[in-house]
Coordinates of C-alpha atoms in Angstrom, one line a residue:
Chain A
X76 CA 0.0 0.0 0.0
X77 CA 1.4 3.4 -1.0
X78 CA 1.8 5.7 2.0
X79 CA 3.1 9.3 2.1
X80 CA 3.6 10.9 5.5
X81 CA 4.4 14.6 5.8
X82 CA 5.8 16.3 8.9
X83 CA 7.3 19.6 9.9
X84 CA 4.4 21.9 9.7
X85 CA 4.3 24.5 12.6
X86 CA 3.5 28.1 13.4
X87 CA 6.4 30.3 12.1
X88 CA 6.9 34.0 12.1
X89 CA 6.9 36.0 8.8
X90 CA 10.3 36.0 7.2
X91 CA 11.1 32.7 8.9
X92 CA 12.2 29.3 7.5
X93 CA 10.9 25.8 7.7
X94 CA 11.7 22.4 6.3
X95 CA 8.9 19.9 5.5
X96 CA 9.6 16.2 5.2
X97 CA 7.7 13.4 3.4
X98 CA 8.5 9.8 4.0
X99 CA 7.2 7.3 1.4
X100 CA 6.5 3.6 1.6
X101 CA 4.8 0.9 -0.4
X102 CA 6.5 1.6 -3.7
X103 CA 9.9 2.1 -5.2
X104 CA 10.5 5.7 -4.3
X105 CA 13.5 6.2 -6.6
X106 CA 11.4 5.4 -9.7
X107 CA 9.0 8.3 -9.3
X108 CA 8.9 12.0 -9.6
X109 CA 7.5 13.6 -6.4
X110 CA 5.6 16.8 -5.8
X111 CA 4.4 19.2 -3.2
X112 CA 0.9 20.7 -3.5
X113 CA -0.6 23.2 -1.0
X114 CA -4.0 24.3 0.0
X115 CA -4.6 27.6 1.8
X116 CA -7.4 27.5 4.4
X117 CA -10.8 27.3 2.7
X118 CA -9.1 27.7 -0.7
X119 CA -8.3 25.5 -3.7
X120 CA -5.3 23.4 -4.6
X121 CA -2.0 24.8 -5.8
X122 CA 0.9 22.8 -7.2
X123 CA 4.1 24.1 -5.6
X124 CA 7.1 22.0 -6.9
X125 CA 8.2 18.7 -8.4
X126 CA 11.4 16.8 -8.4
X127 CA 12.6 14.1 -10.8
X128 CA 13.2 10.6 -9.5
X129 CA 17.0 11.1 -9.4
X130 CA 16.8 14.8 -8.3
X131 CA 18.3 16.0 -11.5
X132 CA 15.3 18.2 -12.5
X133 CA 13.1 20.4 -10.4
X134 CA 10.3 22.7 -11.2
X135 CA 8.5 25.4 -9.1
X136 CA 5.5 27.6 -9.2
X137 CA 6.6 31.2 -9.8
X138 CA 5.4 32.4 -6.4
X139 CA 7.9 30.3 -4.6
X140 CA 10.9 30.4 -6.9
X141 CA 14.0 31.6 -5.1
X142 CA 12.4 31.0 -1.7
X143 CA 11.6 27.3 -1.7
X144 CA 13.9 24.3 -2.5
X145 CA 12.7 20.8 -3.2
X146 CA 15.0 17.9 -2.6
X147 CA 15.0 14.2 -2.0
X148 CA 17.0 11.4 -0.4
X149 CA 16.2 8.2 -2.2
X150 CA 18.0 5.8 0.2
X151 CA 15.8 7.3 3.0
X152 CA 12.6 7.2 0.8
X153 CA 12.2 10.9 1.7
X154 CA 11.5 14.2 0.1
X155 CA 11.9 17.6 1.5
X156 CA 10.7 21.2 1.0
X157 CA 13.0 23.9 2.4
X158 CA 10.9 27.1 2.7
X159 CA 12.6 30.4 3.3
X160 CA 11.3 34.0 3.6
X161 CA 7.9 32.8 4.5
X162 CA 4.9 35.1 4.2
X163 CA 1.3 35.0 5.2
X164 CA 0.4 33.8 1.7
X165 CA 2.4 30.6 2.4
X166 CA -0.1 29.6 5.1
X167 CA -1.5 26.3 3.9
X168 CA -1.7 22.6 4.3
X169 CA 1.2 21.1 2.3
X170 CA 0.6 17.8 0.7
X171 CA 3.3 15.4 -0.5
X172 CA 2.2 13.6 -3.6
X173 CA 3.5 10.9 -5.9
X174 CA 3.7 11.9 -9.5
X175 CA 3.5 9.7 -12.6
X176 CA 2.6 12.2 -15.3
X177 CA -0.2 12.9 -13.0
X178 CA -0.6 13.0 -9.2
X179 CA -1.9 9.7 -8.1
X180 CA -1.3 9.4 -4.3
X181 CA -1.4 12.1 -1.7
X182 CA -0.4 12.3 1.9
X183 CA -2.6 13.5 4.7
X184 CA -0.9 17.0 4.7
X185 CA 1.0 19.1 7.2
X186 CA -0.2 22.6 8.2
X187 CA 2.1 25.5 7.9
X188 CA 0.9 28.7 9.6
X189 CA 2.8 31.9 9.0
X190 CA 1.9 34.5 11.6
X191 CA 3.3 36.8 14.2
Chain B
X120 CA 0.8 29.3 -17.5
X121 CA -2.3 27.2 -18.5
X122 CA -5.4 28.6 -16.8
X123 CA -8.0 26.0 -15.9
X124 CA -11.6 27.2 -15.6
X125 CA -14.3 25.1 -14.0
X126 CA -18.0 25.6 -14.1
X127 CA -20.2 25.6 -12.2
X128 CA -18.4 26.5 -9.0
X129 CA -21.4 25.3 -6.9
X130 CA -23.4 22.3 -7.9
X131 CA -26.5 21.4 -5.8
X132 CA -27.8 18.0 -6.9
X133 CA -30.7 15.7 -5.9
X134 CA -29.7 12.2 -4.8
X135 CA -29.9 9.8 -7.7
X136 CA -29.7 12.6 -10.3
X137 CA -26.8 13.1 -12.7
X138 CA -24.2 15.8 -12.3
X139 CA -21.8 17.3 -14.8
X140 CA -18.7 19.6 -14.2
X141 CA -16.9 21.4 -17.0
X142 CA -13.2 22.2 -17.2
X143 CA -11.7 24.4 -19.9
X144 CA -8.0 25.1 -20.4
X145 CA -6.5 28.2 -21.9
X146 CA -4.2 26.1 -24.1
X147 CA -4.5 22.6 -25.7
X148 CA -3.5 19.9 -23.2
X149 CA -2.3 17.5 -25.9
X150 CA 1.3 16.7 -24.9
X151 CA 4.1 16.2 -27.5
X152 CA 3.9 12.4 -26.7
X153 CA 0.3 12.4 -27.9
X154 CA -1.3 12.0 -24.5
X155 CA -3.6 14.5 -22.8
X156 CA -2.8 14.8 -19.2
X157 CA -6.1 16.0 -17.7
X158 CA -7.0 14.7 -14.3
X159 CA -10.0 14.9 -11.9
X160 CA -9.8 14.8 -8.2
X161 CA -12.4 14.6 -5.4
X162 CA -11.8 16.1 -2.0
X163 CA -14.3 15.1 0.6
X164 CA -14.7 17.4 3.6
X165 CA -11.7 17.1 5.9
X166 CA -9.8 14.7 3.6
X167 CA -6.9 14.8 1.2
X168 CA -7.7 14.9 -2.5
X169 CA -8.2 11.6 -4.2
X170 CA -7.7 11.1 -7.9
X171 CA -10.7 9.8 -9.8
X172 CA -9.7 10.1 -13.5
X173 CA -6.4 10.5 -15.3
X174 CA -5.6 11.1 -19.0
X175 CA -9.1 12.5 -19.6
X176 CA -11.1 9.3 -19.2
X177 CA -9.2 6.6 -17.3
X178 CA -10.9 5.8 -14.1
X179 CA -8.7 5.0 -11.1
X180 CA -8.9 1.6 -9.3
X181 CA -11.8 1.6 -6.8
X182 CA -13.6 4.5 -8.4
X183 CA -17.3 3.7 -9.0
X184 CA -18.3 3.5 -12.6
X185 CA -20.9 6.2 -12.1
X186 CA -17.9 8.6 -12.6
X187 CA -16.7 9.2 -16.1
X188 CA -14.5 11.7 -17.8
X189 CA -14.5 12.9 -21.4
X190 CA -13.2 15.7 -23.6
X191 CA -10.3 16.7 -25.8
X192 CA -8.0 19.6 -26.5
X193 CA -9.2 22.3 -24.2
X194 CA -12.7 21.2 -23.2
X195 CA -13.3 18.4 -20.6
X196 CA -16.2 17.1 -18.5
X197 CA -16.6 15.0 -15.4
X198 CA -20.0 13.3 -15.2
X199 CA -21.6 11.5 -12.3
X200 CA -24.4 9.3 -13.6
X201 CA -26.4 9.1 -10.3
X202 CA -25.2 11.2 -7.4
X203 CA -24.9 9.5 -4.0
X204 CA -24.5 11.0 -0.6
X205 CA -20.8 10.0 -0.5
X206 CA -20.1 12.2 -3.5
X207 CA -20.4 15.4 -1.5
X208 CA -17.2 17.4 -1.7
X209 CA -15.1 19.6 -4.0
X210 CA -14.0 18.4 -7.4
X211 CA -10.9 19.7 -9.1
X212 CA -9.5 19.3 -12.6
X213 CA -5.7 19.5 -13.0
X214 CA -3.5 19.6 -16.0
X215 CA -0.1 17.9 -15.9
X216 CA 0.7 18.4 -19.6
X217 CA 2.7 21.7 -19.2
X218 CA 4.8 23.2 -16.5
X219 CA 3.5 24.9 -14.3
X220 CA 0.9 22.3 -13.4
X221 CA -2.4 24.0 -12.6
X222 CA -5.7 23.2 -11.0
X223 CA -9.2 24.5 -11.7
X224 CA -10.9 26.6 -8.9
X225 CA -12.9 23.6 -7.7
X226 CA -16.6 22.8 -7.9
X227 CA -18.5 22.2 -4.7
X228 CA -21.0 19.4 -5.0
X229 CA -23.8 19.4 -2.4
X230 CA -27.0 17.5 -2.0
X231 CA -30.2 19.5 -2.4

């Protein structure tokens, strides 16, 4: 069974930094692109970033370019999202998702709240 | 970026009746490999999204056959043949043909 478990979401002050983690199980992690998708409270879904199975390619939505960095550690079946210079607009539930030319499995999400 | 526009945004439906959601893209979603990467997701209240349909019309394992997807190019539709109570939630289309991947605004289905 595919499982994706996110962690790291907390309350952080504006301008602060945070690293989210996602641990995968139930499939060969190193064979898949992986993504982060977020959802602000009461709002719709927004794709944030994706990373190729070997980490050699990454893509970001414009609003996080230069602030967020996606990475992965295949031996640890883990993916990360380093988030810097956080603002109120980054407040959201962040979902880890498996990508196979689509987004087929999602984690339960981790809540990031940016507030003073 | 490809803009995905869903309609309606609110969809009150009587149990047992059909429902239809439209999703239009600002550019063709036909990929250079010939596939069209248009997906539909269901998000029930308090839950993570769940994929229902991929590549326009392919139903995911475990998805009831009352759900169907159709369309081509820039115009796509999700249909529910007979709405059940468990179908309440928000439905999103998403394109994964072109970077930046983009979602529609979401359509909230409720029971009348």
